[in-house]
PDB file of C-alpha atoms in Angstrom:
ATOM      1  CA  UNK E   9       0.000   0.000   0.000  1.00 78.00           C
ATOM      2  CA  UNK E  10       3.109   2.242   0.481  1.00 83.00           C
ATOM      3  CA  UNK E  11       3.371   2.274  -3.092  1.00 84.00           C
ATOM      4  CA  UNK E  12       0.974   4.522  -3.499  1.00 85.00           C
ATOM      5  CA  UNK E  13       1.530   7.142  -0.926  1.00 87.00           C
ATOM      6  CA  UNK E  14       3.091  10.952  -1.769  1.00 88.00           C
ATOM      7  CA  UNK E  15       6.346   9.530  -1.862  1.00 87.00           C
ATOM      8  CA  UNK E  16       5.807   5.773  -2.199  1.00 89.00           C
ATOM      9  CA  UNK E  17       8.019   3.962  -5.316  1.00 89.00           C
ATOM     10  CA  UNK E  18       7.507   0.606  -6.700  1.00 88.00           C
ATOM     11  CA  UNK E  19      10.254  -0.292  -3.458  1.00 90.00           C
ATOM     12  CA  UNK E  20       8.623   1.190  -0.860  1.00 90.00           C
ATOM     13  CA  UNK E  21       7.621   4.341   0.966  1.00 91.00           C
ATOM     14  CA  UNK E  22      10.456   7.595   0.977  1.00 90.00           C
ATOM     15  CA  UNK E  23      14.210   7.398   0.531  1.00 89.00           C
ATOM     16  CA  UNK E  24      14.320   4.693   3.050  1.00 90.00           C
ATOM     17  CA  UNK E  25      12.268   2.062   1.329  1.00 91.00           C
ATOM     18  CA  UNK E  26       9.831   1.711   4.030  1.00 92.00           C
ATOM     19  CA  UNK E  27       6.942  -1.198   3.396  1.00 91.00           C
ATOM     20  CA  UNK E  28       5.356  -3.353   5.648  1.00 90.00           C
ATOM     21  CA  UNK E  29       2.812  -6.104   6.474  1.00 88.00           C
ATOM     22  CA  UNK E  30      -0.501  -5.978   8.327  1.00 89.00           C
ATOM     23  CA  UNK E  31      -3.474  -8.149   8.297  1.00 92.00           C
ATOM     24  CA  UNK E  32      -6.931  -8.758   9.012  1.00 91.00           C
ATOM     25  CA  UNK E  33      -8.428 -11.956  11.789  1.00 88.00           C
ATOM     26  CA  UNK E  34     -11.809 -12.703  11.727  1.00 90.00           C
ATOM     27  CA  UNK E  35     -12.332 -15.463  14.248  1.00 92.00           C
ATOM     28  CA  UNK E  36     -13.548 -17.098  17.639  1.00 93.00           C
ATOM     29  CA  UNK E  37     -10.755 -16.987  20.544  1.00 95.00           C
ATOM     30  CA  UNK E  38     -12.317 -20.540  21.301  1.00 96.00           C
ATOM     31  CA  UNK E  39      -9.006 -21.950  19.898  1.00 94.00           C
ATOM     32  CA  UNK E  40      -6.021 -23.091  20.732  1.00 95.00           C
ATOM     33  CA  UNK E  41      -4.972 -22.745  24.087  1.00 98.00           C
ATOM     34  CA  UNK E  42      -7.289 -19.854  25.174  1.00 98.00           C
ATOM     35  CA  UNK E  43      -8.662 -17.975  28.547  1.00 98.00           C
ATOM     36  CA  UNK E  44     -12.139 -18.841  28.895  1.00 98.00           C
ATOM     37  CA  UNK E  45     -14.789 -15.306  30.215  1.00 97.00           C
ATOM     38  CA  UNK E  46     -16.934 -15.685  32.335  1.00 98.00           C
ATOM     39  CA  UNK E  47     -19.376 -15.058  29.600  1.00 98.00           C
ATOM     40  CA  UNK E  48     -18.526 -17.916  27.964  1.00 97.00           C
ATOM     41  CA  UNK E  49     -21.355 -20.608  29.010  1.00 98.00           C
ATOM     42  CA  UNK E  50     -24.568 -20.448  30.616  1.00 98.00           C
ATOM     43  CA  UNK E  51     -27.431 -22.344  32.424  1.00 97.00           C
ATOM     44  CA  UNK E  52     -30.254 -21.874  30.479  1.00 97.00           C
ATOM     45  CA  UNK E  53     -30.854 -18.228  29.904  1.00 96.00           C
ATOM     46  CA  UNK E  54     -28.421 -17.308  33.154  1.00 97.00           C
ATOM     47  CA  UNK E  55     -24.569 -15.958  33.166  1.00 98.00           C
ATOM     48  CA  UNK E  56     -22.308 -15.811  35.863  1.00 98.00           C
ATOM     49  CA  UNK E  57     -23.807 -13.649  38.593  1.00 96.00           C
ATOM     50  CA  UNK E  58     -27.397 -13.429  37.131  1.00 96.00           C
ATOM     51  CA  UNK E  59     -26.816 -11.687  34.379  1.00 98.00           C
ATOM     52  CA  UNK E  60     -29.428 -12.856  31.650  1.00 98.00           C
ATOM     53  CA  UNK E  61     -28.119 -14.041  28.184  1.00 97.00           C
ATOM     54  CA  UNK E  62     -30.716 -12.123  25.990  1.00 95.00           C
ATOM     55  CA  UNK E  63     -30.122  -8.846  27.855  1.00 97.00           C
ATOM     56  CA  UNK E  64     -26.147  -8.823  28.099  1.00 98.00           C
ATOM     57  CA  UNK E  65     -25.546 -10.495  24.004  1.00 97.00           C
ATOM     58  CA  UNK E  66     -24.883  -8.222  21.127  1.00 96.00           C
ATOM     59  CA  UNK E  67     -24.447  -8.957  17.537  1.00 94.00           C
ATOM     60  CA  UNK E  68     -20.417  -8.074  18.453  1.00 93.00           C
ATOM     61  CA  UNK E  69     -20.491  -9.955  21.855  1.00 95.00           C
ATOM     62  CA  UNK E  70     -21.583  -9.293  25.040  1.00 98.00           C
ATOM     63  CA  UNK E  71     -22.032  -5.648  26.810  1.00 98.00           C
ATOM     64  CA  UNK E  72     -20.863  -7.880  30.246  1.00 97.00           C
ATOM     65  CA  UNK E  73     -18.803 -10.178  31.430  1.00 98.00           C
ATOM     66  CA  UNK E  74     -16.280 -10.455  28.733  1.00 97.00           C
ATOM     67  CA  UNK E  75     -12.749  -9.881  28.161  1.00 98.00           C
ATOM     68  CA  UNK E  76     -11.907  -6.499  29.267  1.00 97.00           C
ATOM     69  CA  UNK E  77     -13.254  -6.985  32.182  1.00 97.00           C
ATOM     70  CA  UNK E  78     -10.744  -9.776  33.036  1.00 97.00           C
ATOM     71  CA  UNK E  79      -7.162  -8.340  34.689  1.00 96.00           C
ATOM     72  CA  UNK E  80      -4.075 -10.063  33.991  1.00 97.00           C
ATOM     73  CA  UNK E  81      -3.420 -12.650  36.058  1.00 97.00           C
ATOM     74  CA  UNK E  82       0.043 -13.266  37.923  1.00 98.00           C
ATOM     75  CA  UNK E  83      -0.433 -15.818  40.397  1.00 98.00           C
ATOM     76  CA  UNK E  84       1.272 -19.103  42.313  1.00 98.00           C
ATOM     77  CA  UNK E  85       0.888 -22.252  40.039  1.00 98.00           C
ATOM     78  CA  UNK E  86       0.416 -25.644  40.809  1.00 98.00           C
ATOM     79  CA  UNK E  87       0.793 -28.501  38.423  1.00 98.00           C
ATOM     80  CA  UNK E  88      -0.524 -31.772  39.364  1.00 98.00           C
ATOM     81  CA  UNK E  89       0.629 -34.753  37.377  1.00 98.00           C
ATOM     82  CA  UNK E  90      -2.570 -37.162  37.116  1.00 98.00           C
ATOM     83  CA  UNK E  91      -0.847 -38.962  34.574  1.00 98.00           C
ATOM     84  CA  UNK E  92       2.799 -40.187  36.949  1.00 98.00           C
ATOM     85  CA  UNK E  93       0.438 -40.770  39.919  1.00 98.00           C
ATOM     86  CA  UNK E  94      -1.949 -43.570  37.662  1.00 98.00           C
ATOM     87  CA  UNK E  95       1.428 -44.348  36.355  1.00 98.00           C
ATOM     88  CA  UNK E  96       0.574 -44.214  32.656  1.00 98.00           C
ATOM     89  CA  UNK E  97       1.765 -41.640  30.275  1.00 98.00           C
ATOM     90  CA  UNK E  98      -1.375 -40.611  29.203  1.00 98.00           C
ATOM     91  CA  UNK E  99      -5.077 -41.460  30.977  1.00 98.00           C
ATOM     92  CA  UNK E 100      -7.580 -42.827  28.751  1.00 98.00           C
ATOM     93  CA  UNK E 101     -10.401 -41.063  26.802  1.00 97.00           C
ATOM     94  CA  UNK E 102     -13.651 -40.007  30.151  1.00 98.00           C
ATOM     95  CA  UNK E 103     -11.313 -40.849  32.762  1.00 98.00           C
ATOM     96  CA  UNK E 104     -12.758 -39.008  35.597  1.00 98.00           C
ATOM     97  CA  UNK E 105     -10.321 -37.397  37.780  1.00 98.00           C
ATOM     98  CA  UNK E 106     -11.293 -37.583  41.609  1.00 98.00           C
ATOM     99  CA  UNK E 107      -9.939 -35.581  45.041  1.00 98.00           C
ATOM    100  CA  UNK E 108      -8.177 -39.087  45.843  1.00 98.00           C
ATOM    101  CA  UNK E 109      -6.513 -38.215  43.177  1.00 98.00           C
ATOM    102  CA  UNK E 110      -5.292 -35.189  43.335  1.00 98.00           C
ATOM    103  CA  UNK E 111      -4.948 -35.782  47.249  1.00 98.00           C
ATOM    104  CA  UNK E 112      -2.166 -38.622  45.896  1.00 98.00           C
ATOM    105  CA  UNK E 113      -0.611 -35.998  43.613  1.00 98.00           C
ATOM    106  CA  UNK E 114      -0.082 -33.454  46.068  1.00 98.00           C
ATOM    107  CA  UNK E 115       1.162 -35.961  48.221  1.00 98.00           C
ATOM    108  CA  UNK E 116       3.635 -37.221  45.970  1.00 98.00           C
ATOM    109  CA  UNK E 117       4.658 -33.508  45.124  1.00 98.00           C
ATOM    110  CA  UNK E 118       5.259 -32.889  48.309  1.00 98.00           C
ATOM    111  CA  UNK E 119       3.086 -29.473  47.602  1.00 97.00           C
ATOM    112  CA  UNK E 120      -0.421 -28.156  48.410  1.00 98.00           C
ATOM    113  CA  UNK E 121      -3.281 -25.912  46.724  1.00 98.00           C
ATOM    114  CA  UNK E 122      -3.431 -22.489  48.364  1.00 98.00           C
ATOM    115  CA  UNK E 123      -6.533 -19.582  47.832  1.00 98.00           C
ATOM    116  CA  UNK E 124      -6.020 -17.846  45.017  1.00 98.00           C
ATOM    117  CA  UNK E 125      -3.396 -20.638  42.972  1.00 98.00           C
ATOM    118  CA  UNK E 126      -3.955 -21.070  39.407  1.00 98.00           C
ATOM    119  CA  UNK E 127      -4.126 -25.250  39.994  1.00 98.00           C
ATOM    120  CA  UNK E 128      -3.487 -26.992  36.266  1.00 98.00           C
ATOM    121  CA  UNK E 129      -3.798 -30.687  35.525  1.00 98.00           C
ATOM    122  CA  UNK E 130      -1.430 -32.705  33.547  1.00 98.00           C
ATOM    123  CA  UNK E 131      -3.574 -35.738  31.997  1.00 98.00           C
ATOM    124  CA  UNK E 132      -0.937 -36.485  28.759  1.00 98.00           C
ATOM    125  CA  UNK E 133      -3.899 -36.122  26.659  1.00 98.00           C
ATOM    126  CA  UNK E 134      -1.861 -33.136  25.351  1.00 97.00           C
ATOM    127  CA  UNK E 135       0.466 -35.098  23.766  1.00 97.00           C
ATOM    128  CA  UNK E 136      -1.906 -35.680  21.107  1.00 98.00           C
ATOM    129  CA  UNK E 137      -2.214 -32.153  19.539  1.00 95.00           C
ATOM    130  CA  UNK E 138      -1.200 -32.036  16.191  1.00 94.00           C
ATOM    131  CA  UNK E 139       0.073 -35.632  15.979  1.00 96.00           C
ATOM    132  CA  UNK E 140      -2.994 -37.585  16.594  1.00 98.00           C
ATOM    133  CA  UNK E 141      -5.547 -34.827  16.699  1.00 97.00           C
ATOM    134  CA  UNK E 142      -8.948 -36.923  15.622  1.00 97.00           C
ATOM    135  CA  UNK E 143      -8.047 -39.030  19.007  1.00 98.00           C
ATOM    136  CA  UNK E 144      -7.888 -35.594  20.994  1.00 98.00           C
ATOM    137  CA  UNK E 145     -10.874 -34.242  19.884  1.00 97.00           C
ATOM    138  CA  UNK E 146     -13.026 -38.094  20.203  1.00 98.00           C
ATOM    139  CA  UNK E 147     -13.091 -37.036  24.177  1.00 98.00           C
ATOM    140  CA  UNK E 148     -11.089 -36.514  26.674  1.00 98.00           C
ATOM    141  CA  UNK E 149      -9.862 -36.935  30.673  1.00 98.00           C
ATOM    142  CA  UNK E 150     -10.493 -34.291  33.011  1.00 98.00           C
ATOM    143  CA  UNK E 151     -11.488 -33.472  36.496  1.00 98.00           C
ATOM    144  CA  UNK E 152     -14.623 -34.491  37.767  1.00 98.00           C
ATOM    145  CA  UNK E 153     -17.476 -32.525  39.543  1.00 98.00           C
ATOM    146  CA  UNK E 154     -16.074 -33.506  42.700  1.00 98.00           C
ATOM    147  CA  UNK E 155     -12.731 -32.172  42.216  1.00 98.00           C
ATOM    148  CA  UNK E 156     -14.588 -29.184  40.785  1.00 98.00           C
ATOM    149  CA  UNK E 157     -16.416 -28.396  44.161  1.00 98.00           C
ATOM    150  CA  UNK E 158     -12.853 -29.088  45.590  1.00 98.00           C
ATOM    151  CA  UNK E 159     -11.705 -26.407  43.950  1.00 98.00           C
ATOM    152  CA  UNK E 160     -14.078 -23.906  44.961  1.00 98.00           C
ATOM    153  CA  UNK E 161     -13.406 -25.287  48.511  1.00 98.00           C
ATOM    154  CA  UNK E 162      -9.793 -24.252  48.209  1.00 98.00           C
ATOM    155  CA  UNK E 163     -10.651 -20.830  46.599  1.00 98.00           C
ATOM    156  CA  UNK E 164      -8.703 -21.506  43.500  1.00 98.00           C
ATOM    157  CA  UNK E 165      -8.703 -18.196  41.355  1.00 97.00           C
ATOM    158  CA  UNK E 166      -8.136 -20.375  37.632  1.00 98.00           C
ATOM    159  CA  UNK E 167      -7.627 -24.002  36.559  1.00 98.00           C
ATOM    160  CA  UNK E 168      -6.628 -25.490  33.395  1.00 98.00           C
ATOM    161  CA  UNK E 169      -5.768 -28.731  31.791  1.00 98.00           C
ATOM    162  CA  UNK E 170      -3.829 -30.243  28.639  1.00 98.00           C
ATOM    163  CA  UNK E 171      -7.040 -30.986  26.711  1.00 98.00           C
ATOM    164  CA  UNK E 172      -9.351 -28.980  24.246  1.00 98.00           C
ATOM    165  CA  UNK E 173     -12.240 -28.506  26.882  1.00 97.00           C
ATOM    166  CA  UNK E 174     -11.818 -28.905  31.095  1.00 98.00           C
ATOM    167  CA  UNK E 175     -13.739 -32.302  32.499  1.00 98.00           C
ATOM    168  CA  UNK E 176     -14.135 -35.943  31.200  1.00 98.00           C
ATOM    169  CA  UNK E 177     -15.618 -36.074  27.986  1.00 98.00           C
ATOM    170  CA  UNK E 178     -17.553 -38.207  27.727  1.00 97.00           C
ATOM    171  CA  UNK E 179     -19.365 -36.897  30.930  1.00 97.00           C
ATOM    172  CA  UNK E 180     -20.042 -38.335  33.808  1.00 97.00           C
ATOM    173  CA  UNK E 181     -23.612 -38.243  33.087  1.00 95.00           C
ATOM    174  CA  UNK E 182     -24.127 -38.680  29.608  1.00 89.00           C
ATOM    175  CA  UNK E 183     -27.187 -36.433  29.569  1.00 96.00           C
ATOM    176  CA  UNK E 184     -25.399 -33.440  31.388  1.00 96.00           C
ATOM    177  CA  UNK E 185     -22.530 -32.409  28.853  1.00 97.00           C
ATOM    178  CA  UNK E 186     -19.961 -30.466  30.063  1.00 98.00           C
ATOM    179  CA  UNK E 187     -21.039 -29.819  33.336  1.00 97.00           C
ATOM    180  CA  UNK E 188     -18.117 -29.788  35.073  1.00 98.00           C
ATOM    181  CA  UNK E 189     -16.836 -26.276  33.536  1.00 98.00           C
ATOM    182  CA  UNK E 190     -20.532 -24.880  33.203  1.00 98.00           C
ATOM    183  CA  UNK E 191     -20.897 -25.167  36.915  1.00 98.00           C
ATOM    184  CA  UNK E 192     -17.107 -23.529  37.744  1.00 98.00           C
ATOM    185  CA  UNK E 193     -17.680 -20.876  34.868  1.00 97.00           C
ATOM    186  CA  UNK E 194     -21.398 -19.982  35.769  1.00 98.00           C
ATOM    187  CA  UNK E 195     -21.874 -21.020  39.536  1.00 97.00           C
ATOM    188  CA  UNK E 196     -18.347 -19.771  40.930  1.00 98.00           C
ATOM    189  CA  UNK E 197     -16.608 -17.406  38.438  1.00 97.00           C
ATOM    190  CA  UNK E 198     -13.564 -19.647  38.432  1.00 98.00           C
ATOM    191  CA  UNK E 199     -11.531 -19.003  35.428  1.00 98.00           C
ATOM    192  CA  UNK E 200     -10.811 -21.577  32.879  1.00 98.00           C
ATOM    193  CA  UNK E 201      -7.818 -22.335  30.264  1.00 98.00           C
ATOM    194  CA  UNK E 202      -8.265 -24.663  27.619  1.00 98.00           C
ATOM    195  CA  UNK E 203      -5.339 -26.554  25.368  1.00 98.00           C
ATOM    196  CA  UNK E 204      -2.852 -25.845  28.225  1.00 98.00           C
ATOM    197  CA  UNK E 205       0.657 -27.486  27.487  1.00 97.00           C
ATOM    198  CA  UNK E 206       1.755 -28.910  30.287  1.00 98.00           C
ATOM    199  CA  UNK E 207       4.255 -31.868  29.264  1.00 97.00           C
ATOM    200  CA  UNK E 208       7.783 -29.967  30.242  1.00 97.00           C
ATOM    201  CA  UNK E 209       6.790 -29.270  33.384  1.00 98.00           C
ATOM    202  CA  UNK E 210       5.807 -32.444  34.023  1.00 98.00           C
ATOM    203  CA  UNK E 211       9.092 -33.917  32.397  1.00 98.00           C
ATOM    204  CA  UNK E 212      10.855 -31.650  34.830  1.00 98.00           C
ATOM    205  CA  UNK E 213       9.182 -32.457  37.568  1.00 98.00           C
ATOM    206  CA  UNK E 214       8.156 -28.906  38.321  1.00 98.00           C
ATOM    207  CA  UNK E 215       5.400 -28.609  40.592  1.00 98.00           C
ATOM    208  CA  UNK E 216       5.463 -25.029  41.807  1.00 98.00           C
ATOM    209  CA  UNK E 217       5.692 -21.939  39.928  1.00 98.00           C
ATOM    210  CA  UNK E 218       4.536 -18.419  39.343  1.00 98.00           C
ATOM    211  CA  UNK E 219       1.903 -18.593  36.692  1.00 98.00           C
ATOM    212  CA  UNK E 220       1.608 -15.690  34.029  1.00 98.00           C
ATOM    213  CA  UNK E 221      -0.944 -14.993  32.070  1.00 98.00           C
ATOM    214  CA  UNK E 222      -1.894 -11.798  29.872  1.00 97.00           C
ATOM    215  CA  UNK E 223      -4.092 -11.545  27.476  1.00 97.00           C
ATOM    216  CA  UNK E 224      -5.256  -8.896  24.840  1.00 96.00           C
ATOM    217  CA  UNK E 225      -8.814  -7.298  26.361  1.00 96.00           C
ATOM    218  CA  UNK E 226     -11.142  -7.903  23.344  1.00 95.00           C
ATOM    219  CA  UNK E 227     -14.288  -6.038  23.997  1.00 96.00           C
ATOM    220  CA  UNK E 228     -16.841  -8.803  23.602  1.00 97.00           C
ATOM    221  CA  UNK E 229     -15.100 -11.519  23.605  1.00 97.00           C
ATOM    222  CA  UNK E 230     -15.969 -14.456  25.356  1.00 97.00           C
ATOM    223  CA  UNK E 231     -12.260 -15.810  25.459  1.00 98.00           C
ATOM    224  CA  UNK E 232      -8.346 -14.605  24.348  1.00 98.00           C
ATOM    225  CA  UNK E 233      -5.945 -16.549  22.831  1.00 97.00           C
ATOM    226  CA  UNK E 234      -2.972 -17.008  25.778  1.00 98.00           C
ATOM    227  CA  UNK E 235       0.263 -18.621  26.019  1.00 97.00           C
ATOM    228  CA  UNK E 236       0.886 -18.498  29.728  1.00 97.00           C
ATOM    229  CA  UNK E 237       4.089 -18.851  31.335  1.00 97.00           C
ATOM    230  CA  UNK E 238       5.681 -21.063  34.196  1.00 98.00           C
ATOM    231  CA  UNK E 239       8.233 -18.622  36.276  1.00 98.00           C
ATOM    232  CA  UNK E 240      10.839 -20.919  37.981  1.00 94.00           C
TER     233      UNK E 240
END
């Protein structure tokens, strides 16, 4: 476009030469590893802290609850390896993650879950993306609704996992899909990240951390694209 400025030659812009790229993204931030809002899902008509669906969704979004409203988090992480404590290097497809076992990873780890910890599983369902990925998207492990109402307990701030969604899929109950983040997300505000990759810190044994996440604050937008880091 330079080209055609006051100036501009078939090189560039001025005596310098100066050109360069930009580019348009039309999308959903449901990809990839991403920072779920708290706008995200719903129970019925109902959003996190009663807002109603119809009265907070616009044709660009949502006038609440979505991603500028968000701060960037900086916060003490926790990783808890599901995956060494089942001894397997990756848990199978619905495998529901309970507090017993958590309680054994924390115990092994020699660590414990503190208010306000961003508290991420490591499954080795990750280890799928991009080399198998119809197997990672036919379902998944995750935590179950019991750890989930653990994790309000402790007054976890955010929780993630190395799989495209957060819970067992399939579900627990087959008729009740995804209820596991629907009830952290909508209930309890609790902050979700999605596609997490967790495998070096569980090769490294690395168990605590400080966890930091920013993330651009799309007006709207019922998640950002994020690619948090692990502060040793």
């Amino acid at each position: 476009m330079n080209k055609r400025r006051e100036g501009g030659t078939e090189l560039g812009w001025g005596k310098n030469k100066l050109d360069w790229v930009t580019e348009l993204v039309h999308s959903t931030f449901q990809l990839g590893t991403h920072l779920d809002g708290l706008n995200h899902l719903q129970i019925g008509n109902q959003c996190y802290n009663g807002f109603a669906l119809d009265e907070i969704a616009e044709e660009w979004g949502t006038n609440k609850l979505s991603m500028e409203t968000v701060p960037q988090i900086i916060t003490r992480g926790v990783l808890l390896d599901i995956a060494s404590v089942k001894k397997v290097s990756r848990l199978k497809k619905g495998y529901v993650i309970t507090v017993s076992d958590v309680e054994a990873a924390l115990e092994k780890e020699s660590s414990a879950v503190q208010r306000g910890d961003a508290v991420l599983f490591h499954t080795g369902w990750g280890e799928l993306w991009m080399k198998d990925n119809e197997t990672y998207l036919s379902g998944e492990p995750g935590p179950g609704m019991e750890v989930a109402e653990w994790l309000v307990e402790q007054g976890v701030a955010l929780t993630s996992c190395d799989t495209w969604s957060y819970g067992p899929v399939p579900s627990e109950k087959p008729y009740e899909p995804f209820t596991v983040p629907q009830m952290l997300n909508v209930k309890h505000g609790m902050f979700i990240v999605e596609n997490l990759y967790t495998s070096e810190l569980a090769k490294a044994k690395v168990y605590e951390f400080m966890f930091v996440l920013t993330h651009p604050k799309i007006r709207g937008a019922t998640g950002a694209w994020v690619s948090p880091v692990a502060l040793i």
